[in-house]
Short mmCIF file of C-alpha atoms in Angstrom, two decimals:
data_model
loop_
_atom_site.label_atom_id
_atom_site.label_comp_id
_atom_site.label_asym_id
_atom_site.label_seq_id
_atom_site.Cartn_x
_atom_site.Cartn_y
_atom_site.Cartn_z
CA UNK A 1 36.91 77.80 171.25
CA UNK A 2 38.65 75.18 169.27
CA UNK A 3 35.30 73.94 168.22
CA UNK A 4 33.88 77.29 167.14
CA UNK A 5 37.35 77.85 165.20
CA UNK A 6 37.12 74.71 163.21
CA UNK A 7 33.49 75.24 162.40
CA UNK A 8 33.63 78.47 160.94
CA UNK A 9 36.49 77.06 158.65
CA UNK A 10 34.54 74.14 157.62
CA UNK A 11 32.01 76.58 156.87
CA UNK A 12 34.23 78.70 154.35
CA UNK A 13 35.39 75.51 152.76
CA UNK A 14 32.60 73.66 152.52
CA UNK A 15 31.80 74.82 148.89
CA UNK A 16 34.63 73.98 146.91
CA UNK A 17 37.84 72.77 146.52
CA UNK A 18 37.58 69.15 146.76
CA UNK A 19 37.28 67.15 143.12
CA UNK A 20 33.84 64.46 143.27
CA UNK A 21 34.86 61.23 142.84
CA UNK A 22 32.96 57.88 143.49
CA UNK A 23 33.02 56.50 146.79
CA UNK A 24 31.00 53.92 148.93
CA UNK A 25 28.72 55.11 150.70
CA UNK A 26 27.62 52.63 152.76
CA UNK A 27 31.15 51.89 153.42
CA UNK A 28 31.46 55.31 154.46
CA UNK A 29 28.25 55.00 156.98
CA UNK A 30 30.23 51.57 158.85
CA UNK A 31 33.13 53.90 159.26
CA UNK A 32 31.83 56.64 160.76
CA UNK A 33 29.10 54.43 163.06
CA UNK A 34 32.45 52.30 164.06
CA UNK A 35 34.32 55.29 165.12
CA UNK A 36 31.84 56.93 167.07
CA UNK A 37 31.09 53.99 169.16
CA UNK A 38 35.16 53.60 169.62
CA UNK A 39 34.36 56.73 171.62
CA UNK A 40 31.97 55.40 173.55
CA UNK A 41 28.65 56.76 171.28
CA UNK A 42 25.59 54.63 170.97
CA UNK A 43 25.95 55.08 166.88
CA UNK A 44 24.22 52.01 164.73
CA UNK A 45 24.07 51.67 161.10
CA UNK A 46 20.51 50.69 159.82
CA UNK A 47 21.26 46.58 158.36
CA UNK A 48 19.09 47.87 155.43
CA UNK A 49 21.97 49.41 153.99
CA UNK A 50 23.95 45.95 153.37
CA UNK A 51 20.95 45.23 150.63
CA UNK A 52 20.55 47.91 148.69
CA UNK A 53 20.29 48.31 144.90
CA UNK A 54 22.52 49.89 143.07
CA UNK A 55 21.19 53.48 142.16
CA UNK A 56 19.65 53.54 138.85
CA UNK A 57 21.42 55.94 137.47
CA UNK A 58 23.41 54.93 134.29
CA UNK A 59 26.19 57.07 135.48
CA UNK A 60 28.35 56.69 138.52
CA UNK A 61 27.31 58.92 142.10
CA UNK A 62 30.29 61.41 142.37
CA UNK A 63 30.67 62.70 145.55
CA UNK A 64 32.93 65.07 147.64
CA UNK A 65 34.51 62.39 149.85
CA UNK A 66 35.84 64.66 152.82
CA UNK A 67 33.00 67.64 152.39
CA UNK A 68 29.82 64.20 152.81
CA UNK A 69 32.14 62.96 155.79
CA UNK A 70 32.07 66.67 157.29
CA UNK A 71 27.81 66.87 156.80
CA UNK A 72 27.43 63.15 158.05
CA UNK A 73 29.54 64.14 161.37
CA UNK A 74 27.76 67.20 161.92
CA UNK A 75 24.27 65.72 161.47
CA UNK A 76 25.74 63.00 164.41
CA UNK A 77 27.25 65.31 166.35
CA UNK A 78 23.84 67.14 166.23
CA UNK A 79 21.94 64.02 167.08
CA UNK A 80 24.46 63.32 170.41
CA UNK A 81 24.11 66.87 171.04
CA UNK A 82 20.17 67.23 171.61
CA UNK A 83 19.04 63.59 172.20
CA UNK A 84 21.74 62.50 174.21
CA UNK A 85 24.79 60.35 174.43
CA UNK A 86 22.90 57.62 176.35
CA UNK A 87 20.02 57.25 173.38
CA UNK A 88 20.57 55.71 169.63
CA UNK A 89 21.49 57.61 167.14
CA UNK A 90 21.17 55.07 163.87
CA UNK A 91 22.36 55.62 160.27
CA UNK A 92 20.38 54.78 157.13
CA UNK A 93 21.03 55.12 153.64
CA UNK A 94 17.86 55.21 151.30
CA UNK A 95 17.65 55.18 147.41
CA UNK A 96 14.47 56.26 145.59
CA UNK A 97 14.41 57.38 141.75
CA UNK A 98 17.23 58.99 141.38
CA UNK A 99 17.84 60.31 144.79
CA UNK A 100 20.54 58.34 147.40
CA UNK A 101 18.86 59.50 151.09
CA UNK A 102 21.20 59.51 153.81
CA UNK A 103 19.70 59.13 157.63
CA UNK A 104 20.41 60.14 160.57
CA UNK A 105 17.86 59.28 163.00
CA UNK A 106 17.44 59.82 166.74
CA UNK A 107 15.09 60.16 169.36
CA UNK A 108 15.76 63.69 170.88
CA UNK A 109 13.46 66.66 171.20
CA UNK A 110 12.97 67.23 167.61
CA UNK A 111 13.19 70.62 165.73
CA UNK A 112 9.57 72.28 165.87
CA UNK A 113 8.27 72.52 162.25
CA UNK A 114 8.20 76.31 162.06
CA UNK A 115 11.72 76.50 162.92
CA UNK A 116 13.24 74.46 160.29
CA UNK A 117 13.84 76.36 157.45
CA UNK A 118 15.67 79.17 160.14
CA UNK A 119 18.05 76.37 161.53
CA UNK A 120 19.40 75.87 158.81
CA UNK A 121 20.82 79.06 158.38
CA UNK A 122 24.42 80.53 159.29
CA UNK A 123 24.54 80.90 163.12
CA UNK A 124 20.94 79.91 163.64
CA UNK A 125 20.11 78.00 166.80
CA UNK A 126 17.25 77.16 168.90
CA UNK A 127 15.94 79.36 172.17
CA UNK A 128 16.10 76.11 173.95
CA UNK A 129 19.57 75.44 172.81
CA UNK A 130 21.12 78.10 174.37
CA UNK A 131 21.69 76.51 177.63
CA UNK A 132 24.77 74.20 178.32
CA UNK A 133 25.06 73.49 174.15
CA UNK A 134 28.69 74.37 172.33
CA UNK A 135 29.11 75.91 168.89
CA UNK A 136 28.48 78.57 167.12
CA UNK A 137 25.25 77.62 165.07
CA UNK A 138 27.01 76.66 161.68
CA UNK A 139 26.69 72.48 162.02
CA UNK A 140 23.61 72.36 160.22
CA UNK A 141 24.26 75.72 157.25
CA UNK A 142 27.18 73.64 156.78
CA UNK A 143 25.46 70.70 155.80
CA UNK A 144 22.90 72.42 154.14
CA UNK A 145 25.67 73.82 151.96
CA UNK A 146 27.45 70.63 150.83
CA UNK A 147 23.87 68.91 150.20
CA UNK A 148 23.71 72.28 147.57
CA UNK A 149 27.41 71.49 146.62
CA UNK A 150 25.85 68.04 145.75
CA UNK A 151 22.73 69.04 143.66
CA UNK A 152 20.74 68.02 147.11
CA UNK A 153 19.02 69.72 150.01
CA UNK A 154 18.56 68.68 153.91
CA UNK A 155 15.28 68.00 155.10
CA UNK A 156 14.81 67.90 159.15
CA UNK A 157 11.69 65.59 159.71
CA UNK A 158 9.69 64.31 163.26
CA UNK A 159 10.57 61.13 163.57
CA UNK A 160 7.36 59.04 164.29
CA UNK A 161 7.47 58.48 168.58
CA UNK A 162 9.71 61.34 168.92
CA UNK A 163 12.79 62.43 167.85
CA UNK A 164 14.10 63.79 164.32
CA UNK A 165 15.21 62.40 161.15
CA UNK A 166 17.94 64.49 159.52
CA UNK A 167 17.74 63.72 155.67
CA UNK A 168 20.80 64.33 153.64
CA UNK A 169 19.09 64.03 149.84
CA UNK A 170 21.78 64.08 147.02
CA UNK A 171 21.19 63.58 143.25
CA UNK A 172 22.21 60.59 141.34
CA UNK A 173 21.82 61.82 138.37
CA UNK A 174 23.97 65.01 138.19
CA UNK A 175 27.79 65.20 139.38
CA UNK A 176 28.67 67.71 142.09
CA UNK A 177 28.56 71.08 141.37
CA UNK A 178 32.53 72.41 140.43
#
């Protein structure tokens, strides 16, 4: 119940409230990856991420720090959820134009491609979900929300040899909407 609780009231503040500022987000990844495996999570960052160029955006990325932490933990805690705690989940961070692509990668059952746009949606969930799975269907409309927040959008891809990629897609040329 606890659960439910606290996602329905990251769901109400997940649009505002928090000022953008600039913050590291591969820094951010390392963090999160670290504290999930503290628990006992098989959660990798991607070594990609230690190389990356700087966006190429004249301008600096301004994010909301606590509202990209809450979307980064839900796409994980989606990943553990419906692939497993036993199986990889592994974070990537991807820049392209002017685009910074966060990852999060694992090797579960997928999302079937008609089904993705519904998901996505306030207390949308799967048929096969139903069984033995916590929550009240707002992990992923919350993320979908901050990526808007963000001038962004989530895509939920197959992941070639099974399992889904969970795209967090934020602008680095506009600042977070107010």
């Amino acid at each position: 119940m606890d659960k439910t609780i606290g996602q329905f009231i990251d769901f109400a503040r997940s649009e505002g409230g928090e000022t953008p500022q600039e913050i590291d987000v591969p820094g951010l990844l390392v963090e999160l990856a670290g504290q999930y495996r503290r628990r006992g999570f098989a959660v990798d960052v991607d070594r990609s991420i230690a190389v990356l160029p700087a966006p190429t955006s004249a301008q600096p990325i301004l994010l909301r720090p606590q509202a990209l932490r809450r979307a980064i933990s839900n796409l994980i805690d989606n990943a553990l959820k419906y692939a497993g705690t036993e199986k990889l989940v592994e974070l990537a961070m991807l820049t392209e134009a002017r685009e910074l692509c966060i990852e999060v990668r694992d090797r579960g059952p997928g999302i079937p491609a008609e089904e993705v746009e519904r998901i996505k949606r306030p207390f949308a969930r799967l048929e096969s979900a139903r069984s033995n799975t916590a929550g009240a269907g707002l992990g992923l409309a919350i993320v979908e929300r901050v990526a808007r927040t963000h001038n962004g959008r989530l895509e939920l891809l197959p992941r070639t040899d099974g399992g889904l990629i969970a795209r967090l897609i934020l602008s680095t040329t506009e600042t977070a909407n107010p």
